[in-house]
PDB file of C-alpha atoms and ligand atoms in Angstrom:
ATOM      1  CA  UNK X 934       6.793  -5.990   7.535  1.00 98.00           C
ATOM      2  CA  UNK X 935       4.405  -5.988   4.081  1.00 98.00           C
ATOM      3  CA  UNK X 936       2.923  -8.777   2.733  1.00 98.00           C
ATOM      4  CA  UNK X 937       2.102  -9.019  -0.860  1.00 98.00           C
ATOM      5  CA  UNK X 938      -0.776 -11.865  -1.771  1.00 98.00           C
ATOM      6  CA  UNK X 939      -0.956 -10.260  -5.428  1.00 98.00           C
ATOM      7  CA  UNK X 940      -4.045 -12.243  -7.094  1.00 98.00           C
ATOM      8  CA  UNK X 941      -4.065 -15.656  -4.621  1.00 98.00           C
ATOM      9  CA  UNK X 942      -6.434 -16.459  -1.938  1.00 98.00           C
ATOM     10  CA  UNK X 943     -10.434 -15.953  -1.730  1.00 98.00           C
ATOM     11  CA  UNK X 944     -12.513 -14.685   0.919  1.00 98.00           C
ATOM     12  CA  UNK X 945     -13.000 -17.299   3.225  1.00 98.00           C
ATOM     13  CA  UNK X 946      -9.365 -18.591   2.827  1.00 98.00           C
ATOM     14  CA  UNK X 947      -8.176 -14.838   3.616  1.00 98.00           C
ATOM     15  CA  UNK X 948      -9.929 -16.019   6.947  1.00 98.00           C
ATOM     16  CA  UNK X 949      -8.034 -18.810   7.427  1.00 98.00           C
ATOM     17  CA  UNK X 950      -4.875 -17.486   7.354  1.00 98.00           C
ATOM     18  CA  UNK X 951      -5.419 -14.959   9.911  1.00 98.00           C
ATOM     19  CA  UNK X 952      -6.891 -17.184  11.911  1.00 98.00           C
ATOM     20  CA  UNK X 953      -3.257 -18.862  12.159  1.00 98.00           C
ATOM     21  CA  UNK X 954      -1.412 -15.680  11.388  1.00 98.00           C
ATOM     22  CA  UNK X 955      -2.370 -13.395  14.215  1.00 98.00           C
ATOM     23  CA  UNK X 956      -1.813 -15.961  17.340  1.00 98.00           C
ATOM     24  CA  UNK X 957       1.628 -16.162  15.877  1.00 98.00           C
ATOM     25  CA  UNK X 958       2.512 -12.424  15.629  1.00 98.00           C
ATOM     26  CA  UNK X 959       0.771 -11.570  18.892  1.00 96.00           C
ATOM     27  CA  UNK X 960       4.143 -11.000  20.646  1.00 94.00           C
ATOM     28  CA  UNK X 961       5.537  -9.114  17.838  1.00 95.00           C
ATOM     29  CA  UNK X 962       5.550  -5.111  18.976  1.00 94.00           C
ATOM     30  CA  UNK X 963       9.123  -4.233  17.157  1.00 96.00           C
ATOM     31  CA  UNK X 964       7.436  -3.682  13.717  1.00 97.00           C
ATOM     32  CA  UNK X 965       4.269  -2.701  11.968  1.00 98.00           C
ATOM     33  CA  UNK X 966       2.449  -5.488  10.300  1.00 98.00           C
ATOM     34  CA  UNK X 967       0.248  -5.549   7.123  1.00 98.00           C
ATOM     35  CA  UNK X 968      -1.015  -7.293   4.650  1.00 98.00           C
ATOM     36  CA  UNK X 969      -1.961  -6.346   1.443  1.00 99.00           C
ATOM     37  CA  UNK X 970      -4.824  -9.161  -0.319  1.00 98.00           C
ATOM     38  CA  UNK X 971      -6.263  -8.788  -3.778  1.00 98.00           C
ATOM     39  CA  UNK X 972      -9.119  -6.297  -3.151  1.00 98.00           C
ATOM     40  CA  UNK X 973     -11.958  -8.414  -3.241  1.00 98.00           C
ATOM     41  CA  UNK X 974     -10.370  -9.730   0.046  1.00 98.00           C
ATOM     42  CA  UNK X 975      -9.964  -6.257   2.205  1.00 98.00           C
ATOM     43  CA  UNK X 976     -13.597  -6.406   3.855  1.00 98.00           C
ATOM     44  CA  UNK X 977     -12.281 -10.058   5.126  1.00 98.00           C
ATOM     45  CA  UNK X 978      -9.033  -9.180   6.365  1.00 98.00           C
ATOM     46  CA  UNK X 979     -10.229  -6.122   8.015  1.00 98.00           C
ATOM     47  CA  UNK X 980     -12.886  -7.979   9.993  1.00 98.00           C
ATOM     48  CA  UNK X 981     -10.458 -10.674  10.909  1.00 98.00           C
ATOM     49  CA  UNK X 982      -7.732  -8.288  12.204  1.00 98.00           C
ATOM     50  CA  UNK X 983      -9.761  -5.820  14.171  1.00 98.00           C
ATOM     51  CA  UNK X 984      -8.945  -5.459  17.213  1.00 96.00           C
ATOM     52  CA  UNK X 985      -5.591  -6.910  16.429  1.00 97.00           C
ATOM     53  CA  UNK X 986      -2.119  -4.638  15.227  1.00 96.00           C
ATOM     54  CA  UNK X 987      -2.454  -6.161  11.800  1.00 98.00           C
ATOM     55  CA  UNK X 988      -3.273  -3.742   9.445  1.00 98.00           C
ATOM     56  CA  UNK X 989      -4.675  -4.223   6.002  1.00 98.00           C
ATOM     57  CA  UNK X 990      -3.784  -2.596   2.566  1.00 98.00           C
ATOM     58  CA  UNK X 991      -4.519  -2.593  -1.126  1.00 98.00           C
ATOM     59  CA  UNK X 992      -2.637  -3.554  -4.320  1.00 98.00           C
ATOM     60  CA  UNK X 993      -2.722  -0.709  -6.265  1.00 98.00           C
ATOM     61  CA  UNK X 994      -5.967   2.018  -6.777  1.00 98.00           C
ATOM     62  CA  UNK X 995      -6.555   4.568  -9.483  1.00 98.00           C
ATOM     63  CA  UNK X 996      -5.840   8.691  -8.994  1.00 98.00           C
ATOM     64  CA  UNK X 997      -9.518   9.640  -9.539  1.00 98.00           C
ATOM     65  CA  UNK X 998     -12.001   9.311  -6.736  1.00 98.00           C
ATOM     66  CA  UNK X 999     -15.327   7.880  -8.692  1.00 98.00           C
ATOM     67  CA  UNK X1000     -16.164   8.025 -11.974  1.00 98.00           C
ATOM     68  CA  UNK X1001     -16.822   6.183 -15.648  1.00 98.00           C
ATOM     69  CA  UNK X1002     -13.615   3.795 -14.794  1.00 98.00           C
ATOM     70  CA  UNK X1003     -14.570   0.292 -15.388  1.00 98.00           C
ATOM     71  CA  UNK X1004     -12.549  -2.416 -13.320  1.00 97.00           C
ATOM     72  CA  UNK X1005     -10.995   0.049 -11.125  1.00 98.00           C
ATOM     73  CA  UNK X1006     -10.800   1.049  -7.112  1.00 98.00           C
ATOM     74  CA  UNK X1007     -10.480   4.850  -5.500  1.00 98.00           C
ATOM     75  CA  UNK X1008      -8.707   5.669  -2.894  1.00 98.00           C
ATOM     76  CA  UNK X1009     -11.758   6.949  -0.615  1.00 98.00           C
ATOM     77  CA  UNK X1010     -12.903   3.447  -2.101  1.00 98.00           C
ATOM     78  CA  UNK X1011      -9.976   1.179  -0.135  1.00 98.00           C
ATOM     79  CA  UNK X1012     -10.076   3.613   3.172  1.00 98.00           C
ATOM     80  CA  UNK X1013     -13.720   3.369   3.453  1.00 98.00           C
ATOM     81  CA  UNK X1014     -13.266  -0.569   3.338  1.00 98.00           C
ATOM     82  CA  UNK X1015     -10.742  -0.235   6.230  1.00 98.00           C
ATOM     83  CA  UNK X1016      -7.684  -0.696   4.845  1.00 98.00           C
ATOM     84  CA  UNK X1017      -4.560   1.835   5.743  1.00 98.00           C
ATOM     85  CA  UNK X1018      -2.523   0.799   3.209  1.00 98.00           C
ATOM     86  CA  UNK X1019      -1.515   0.670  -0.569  1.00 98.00           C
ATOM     87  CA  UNK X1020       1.224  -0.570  -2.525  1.00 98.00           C
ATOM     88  CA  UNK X1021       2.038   1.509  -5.927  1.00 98.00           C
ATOM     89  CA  UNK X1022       4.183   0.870  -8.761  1.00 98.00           C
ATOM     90  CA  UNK X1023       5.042  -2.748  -7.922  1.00 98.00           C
ATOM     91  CA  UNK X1024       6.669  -4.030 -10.826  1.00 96.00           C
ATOM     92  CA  UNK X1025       4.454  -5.813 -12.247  1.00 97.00           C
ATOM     93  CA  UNK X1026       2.235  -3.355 -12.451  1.00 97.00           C
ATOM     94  CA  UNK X1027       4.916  -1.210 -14.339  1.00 96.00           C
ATOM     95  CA  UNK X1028       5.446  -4.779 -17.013  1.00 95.00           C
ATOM     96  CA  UNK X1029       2.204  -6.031 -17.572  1.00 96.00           C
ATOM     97  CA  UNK X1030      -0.119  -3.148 -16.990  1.00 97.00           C
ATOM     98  CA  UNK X1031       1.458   0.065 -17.899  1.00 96.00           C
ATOM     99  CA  UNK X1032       2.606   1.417 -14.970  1.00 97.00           C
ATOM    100  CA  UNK X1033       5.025   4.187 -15.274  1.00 98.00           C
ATOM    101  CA  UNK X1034       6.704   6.767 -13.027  1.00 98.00           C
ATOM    102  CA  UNK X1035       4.545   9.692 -14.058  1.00 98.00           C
ATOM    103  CA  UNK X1036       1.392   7.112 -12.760  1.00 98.00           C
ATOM    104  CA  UNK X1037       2.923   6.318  -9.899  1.00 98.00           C
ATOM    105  CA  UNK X1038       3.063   9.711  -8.514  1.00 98.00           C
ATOM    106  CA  UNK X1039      -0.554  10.289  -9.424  1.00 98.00           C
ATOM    107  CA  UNK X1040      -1.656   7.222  -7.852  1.00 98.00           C
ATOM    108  CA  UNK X1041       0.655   8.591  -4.780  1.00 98.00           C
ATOM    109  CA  UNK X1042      -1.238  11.758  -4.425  1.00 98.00           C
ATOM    110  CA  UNK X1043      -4.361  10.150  -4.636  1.00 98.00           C
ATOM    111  CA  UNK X1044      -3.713   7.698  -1.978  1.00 98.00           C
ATOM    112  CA  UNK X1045      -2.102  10.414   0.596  1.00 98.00           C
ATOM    113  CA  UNK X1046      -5.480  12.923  -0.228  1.00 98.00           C
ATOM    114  CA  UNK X1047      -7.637   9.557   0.844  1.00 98.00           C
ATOM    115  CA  UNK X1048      -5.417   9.432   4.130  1.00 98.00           C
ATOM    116  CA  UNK X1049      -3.773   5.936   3.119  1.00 98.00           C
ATOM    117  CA  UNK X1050      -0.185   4.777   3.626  1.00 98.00           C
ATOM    118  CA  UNK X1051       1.501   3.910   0.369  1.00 98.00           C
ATOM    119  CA  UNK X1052       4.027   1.540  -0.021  1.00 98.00           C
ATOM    120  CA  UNK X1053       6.073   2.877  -3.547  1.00 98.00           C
ATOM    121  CA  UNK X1054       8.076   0.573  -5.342  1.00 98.00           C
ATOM    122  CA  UNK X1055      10.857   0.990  -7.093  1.00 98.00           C
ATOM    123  CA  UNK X1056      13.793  -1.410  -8.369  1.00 97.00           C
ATOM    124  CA  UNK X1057      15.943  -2.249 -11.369  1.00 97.00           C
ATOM    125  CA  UNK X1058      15.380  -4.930 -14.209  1.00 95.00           C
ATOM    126  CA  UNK X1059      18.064  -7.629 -15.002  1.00 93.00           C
ATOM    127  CA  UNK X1060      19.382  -6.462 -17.680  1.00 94.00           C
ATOM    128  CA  UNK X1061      19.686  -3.217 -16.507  1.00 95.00           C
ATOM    129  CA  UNK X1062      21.690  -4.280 -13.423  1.00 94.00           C
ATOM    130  CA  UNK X1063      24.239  -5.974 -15.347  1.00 92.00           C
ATOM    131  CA  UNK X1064      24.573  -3.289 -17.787  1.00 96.00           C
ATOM    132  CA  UNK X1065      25.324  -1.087 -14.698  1.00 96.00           C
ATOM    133  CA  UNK X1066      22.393   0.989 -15.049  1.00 97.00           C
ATOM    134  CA  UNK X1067      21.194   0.639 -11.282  1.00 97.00           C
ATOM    135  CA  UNK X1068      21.846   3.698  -9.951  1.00 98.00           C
ATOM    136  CA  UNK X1069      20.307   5.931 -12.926  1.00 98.00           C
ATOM    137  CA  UNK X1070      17.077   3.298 -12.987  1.00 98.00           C
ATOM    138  CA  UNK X1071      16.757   4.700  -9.606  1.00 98.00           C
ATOM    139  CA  UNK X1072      17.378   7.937 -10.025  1.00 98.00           C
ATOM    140  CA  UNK X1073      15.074   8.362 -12.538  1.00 98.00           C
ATOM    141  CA  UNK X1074      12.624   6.092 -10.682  1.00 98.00           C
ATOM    142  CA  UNK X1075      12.478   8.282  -8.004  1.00 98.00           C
ATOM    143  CA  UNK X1076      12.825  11.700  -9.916  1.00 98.00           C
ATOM    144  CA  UNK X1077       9.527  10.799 -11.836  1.00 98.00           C
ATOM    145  CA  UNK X1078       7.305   9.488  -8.956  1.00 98.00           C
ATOM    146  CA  UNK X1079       8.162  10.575  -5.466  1.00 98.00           C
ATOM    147  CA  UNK X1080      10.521  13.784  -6.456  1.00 98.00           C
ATOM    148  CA  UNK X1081       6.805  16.005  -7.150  1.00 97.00           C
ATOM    149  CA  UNK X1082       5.656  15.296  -4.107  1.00 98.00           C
ATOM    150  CA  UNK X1083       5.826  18.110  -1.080  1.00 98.00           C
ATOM    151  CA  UNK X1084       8.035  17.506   2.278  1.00 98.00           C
ATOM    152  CA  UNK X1085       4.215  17.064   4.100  1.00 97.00           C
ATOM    153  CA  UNK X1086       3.114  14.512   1.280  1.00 98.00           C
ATOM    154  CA  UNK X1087       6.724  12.726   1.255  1.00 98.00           C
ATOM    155  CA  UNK X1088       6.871  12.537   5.015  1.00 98.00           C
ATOM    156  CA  UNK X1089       3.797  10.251   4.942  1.00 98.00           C
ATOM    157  CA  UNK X1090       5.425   7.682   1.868  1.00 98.00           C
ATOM    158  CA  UNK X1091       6.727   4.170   2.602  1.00 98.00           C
ATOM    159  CA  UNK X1092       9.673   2.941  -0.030  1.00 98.00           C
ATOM    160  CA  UNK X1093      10.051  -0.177  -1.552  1.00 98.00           C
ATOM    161  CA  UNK X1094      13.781  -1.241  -2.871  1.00 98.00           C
ATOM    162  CA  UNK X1095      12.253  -4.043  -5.040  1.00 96.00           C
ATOM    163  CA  UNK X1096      15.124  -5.753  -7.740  1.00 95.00           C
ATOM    164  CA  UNK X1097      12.659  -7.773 -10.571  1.00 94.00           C
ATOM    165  CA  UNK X1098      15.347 -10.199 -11.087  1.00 93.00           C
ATOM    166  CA  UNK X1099      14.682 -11.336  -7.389  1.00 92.00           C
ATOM    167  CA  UNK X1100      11.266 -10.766  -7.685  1.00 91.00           C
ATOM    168  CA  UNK X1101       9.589 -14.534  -7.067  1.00 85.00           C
ATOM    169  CA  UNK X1102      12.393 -15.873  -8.438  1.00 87.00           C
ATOM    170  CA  UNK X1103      14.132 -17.327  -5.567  1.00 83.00           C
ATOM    171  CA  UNK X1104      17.505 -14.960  -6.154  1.00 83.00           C
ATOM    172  CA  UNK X1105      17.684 -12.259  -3.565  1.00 84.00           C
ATOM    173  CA  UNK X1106      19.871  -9.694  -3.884  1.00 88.00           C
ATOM    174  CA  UNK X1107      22.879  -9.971  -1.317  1.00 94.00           C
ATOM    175  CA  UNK X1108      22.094  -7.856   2.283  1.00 95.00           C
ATOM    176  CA  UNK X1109      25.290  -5.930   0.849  1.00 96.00           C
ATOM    177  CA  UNK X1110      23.742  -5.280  -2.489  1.00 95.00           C
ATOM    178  CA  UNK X1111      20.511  -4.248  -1.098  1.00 96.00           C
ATOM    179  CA  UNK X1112      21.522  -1.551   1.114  1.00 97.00           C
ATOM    180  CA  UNK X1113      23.769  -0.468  -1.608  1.00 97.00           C
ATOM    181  CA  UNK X1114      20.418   0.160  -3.336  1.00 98.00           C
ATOM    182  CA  UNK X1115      18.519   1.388  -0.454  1.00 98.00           C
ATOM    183  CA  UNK X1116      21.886   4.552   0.037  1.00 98.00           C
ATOM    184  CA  UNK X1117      21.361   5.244  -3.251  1.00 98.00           C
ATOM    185  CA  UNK X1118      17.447   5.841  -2.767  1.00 98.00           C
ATOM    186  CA  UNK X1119      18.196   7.303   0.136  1.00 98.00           C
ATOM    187  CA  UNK X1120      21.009   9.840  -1.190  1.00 98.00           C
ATOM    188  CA  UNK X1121      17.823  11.059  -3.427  1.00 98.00           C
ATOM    189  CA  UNK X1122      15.945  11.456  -0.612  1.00 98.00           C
ATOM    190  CA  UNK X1123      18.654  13.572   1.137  1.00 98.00           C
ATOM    191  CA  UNK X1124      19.143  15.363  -2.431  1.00 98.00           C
ATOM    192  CA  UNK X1125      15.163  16.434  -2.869  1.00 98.00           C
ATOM    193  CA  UNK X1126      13.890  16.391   0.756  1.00 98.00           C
ATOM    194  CA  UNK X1127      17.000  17.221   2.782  1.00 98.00           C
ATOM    195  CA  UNK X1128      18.900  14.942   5.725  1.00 98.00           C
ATOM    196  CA  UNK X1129      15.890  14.783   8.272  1.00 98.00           C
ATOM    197  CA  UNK X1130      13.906  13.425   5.301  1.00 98.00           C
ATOM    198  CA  UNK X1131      16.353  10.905   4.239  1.00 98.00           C
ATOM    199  CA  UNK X1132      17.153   9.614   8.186  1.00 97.00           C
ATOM    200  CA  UNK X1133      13.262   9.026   8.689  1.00 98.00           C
ATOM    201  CA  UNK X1134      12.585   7.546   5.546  1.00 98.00           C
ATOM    202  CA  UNK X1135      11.308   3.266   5.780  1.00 98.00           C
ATOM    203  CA  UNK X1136      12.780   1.407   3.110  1.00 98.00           C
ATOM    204  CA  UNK X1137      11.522  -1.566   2.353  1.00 98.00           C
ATOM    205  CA  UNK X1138      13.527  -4.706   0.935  1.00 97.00           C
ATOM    206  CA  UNK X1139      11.438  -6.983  -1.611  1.00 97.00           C
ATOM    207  CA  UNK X1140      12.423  -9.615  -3.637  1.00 95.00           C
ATOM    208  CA  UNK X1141      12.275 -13.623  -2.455  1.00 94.00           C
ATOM    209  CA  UNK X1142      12.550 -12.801   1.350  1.00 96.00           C
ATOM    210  CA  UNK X1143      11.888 -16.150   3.077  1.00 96.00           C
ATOM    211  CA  UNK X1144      12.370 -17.074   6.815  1.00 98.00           C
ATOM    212  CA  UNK X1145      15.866 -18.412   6.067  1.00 97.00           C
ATOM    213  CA  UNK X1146      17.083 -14.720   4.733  1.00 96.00           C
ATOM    214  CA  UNK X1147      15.007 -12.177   6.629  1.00 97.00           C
ATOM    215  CA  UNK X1148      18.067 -11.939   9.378  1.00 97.00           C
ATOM    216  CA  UNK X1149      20.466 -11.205   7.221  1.00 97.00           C
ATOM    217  CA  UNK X1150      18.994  -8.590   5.372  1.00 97.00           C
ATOM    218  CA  UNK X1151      17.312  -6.870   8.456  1.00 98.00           C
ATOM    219  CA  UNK X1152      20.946  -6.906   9.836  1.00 97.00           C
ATOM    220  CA  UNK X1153      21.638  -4.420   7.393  1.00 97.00           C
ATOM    221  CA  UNK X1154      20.828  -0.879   9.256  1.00 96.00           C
ATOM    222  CA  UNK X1155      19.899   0.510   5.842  1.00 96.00           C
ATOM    223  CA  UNK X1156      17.347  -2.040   5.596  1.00 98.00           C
ATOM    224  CA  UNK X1157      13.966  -0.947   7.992  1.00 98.00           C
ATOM    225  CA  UNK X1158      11.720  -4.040   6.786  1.00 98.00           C
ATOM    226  CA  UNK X1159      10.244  -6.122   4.001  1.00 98.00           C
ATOM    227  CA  UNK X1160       8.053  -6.681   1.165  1.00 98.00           C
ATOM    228  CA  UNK X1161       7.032 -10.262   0.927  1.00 98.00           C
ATOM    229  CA  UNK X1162       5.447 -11.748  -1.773  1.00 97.00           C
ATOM    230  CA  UNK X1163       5.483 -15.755  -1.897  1.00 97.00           C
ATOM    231  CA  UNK X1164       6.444 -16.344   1.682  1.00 98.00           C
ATOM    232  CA  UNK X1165       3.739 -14.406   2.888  1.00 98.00           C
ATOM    233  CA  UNK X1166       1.086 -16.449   1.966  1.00 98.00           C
ATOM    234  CA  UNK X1167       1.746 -19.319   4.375  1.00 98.00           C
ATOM    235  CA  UNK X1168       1.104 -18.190   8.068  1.00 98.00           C
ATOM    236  CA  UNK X1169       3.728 -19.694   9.385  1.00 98.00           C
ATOM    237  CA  UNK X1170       6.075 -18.550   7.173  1.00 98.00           C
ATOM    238  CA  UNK X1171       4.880 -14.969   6.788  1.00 98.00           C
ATOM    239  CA  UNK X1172       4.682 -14.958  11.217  1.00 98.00           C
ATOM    240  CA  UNK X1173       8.217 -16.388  10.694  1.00 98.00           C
ATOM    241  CA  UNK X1174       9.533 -13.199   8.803  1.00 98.00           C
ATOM    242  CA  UNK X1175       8.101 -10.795  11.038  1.00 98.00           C
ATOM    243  CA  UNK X1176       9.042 -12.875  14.256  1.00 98.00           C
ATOM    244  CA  UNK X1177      12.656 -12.414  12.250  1.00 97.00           C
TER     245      UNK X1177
HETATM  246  C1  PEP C 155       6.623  -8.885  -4.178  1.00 68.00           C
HETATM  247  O1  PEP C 155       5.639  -9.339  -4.746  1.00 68.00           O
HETATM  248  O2  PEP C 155       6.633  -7.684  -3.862  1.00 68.00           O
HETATM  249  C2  PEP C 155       7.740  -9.777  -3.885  1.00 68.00           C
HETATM  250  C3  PEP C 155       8.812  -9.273  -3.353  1.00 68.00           C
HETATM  251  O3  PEP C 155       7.572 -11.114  -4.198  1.00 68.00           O
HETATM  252  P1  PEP C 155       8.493 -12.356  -3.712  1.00 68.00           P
HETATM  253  O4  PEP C 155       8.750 -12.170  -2.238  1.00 68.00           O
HETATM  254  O5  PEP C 155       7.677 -13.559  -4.009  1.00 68.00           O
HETATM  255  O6  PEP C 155       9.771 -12.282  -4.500  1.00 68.00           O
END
């Protein structure tokens, strides 16, 4: 179970939240937990969850590891903080900063050579849902930046199923819909990695997953967690999710 702050909370309110969060998830064994705050935020959450099984991740990071790259984080950068953890290709990264598949699997590589976890994302627009394009956004989603990786590199990868019509919109897709979604991922999987690949696989679910949905769509056996944006800035409701 991921959470996803994107650019809210500061330091010392990064603090405060896990000083609710973690009593509330102490009980909670049947998952991995982690939350991902804007960077600025990792050496806080790290030094508020040690010691706890709350792990910490980044946002995003950049495929080199130092250099003449103003405004942005390495790999080595985020793992030396103490974060395990990154999320890659969220959506909107892929809108509003250029994001594209051929990044994404650059930014992948970089984050498996610094020994994090990523967290890919990868999930149709509106319009191209209702003009049936799903399946090939997918495809081609996944073709351009997992499909380069190796089996050892792959093995290590965390998926995120992420629609951007549900994206902080309040519409989530239907439990049905999203493990339609996650067997098509999947079927790539299978189709590039072979079977063992495909049954080991995490996908993630992401798109306005609140305490009031989480059981449904974690009913679905497809479905092997969640990637929360909005409801996982509250402590309660965040604990809520994972307590699902
Ligand atoms: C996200 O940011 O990855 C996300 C799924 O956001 P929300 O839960 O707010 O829709």
């Amino acid at each position: 179970m991921a959470g996803n702050w994107k650019m809210f909370k500061n330091p010392a309110e990064t603090t405060a939240f896990f000083e609710k969060f973690l009593p509330q998830v102490a009980g909670a064994t049947h998952c991995e937990i982690v939350l991902c705050p804007p960077a600025i935020n990792i050496p806080a959450a790290v030094a508020a969850t040690a010691g706890s099984r709350v792990e910490v991740g980044a946002q995003n990071l950049y495929w080199k590891n130092e250099g003449a790259f103003t405004g942005e984080i390495s790999g080595p950068m985020i793992k030396a903080a103490g974060a395990a953890w990154v999320i890659i290709g969220h959506s909107e990264r892929r809108q509003f900063f250029g994001e594209t598949d051929a990044t994404v699997l650059e930014r992948t590589k970089a984050a498996l050579a610094a020994g994090l976890k990523p967290i890919v994302c990868v999930g149709e627009m509106l319009a191209e849902r209702e003009a049936g394009e799903t399946e090939a956004v997918l495809h081609q989603q996944f073709a351009g930046g997992l499909a380069g990786l190796s089996a050892e590199e792959f093995a290590r990868v965390v998926i995120a199923y992420e629609p951007v019509w549900a994206i902080g919109t309040g519409k989530t897709a239907t439990p049905e819909m999203a493990a339609d979604a996650h067997r098509i991922i999947r079927g790539r999987v299978e189709a590039a990695f072979g079977g063992n690949a495909a049954a080991a696989v995490r996908i993630l679910y992401g798109g306005s997953v609140k305490p009031d949905n989480v059981k449904g769509l974690m009913a679905q056996p497809e479905i092997d967690g969640a990637l929360v944006g909005g409801a996982s800035l509250e402590a309660g409701s965040f604990a809520s999710i994972v307590n699902f």
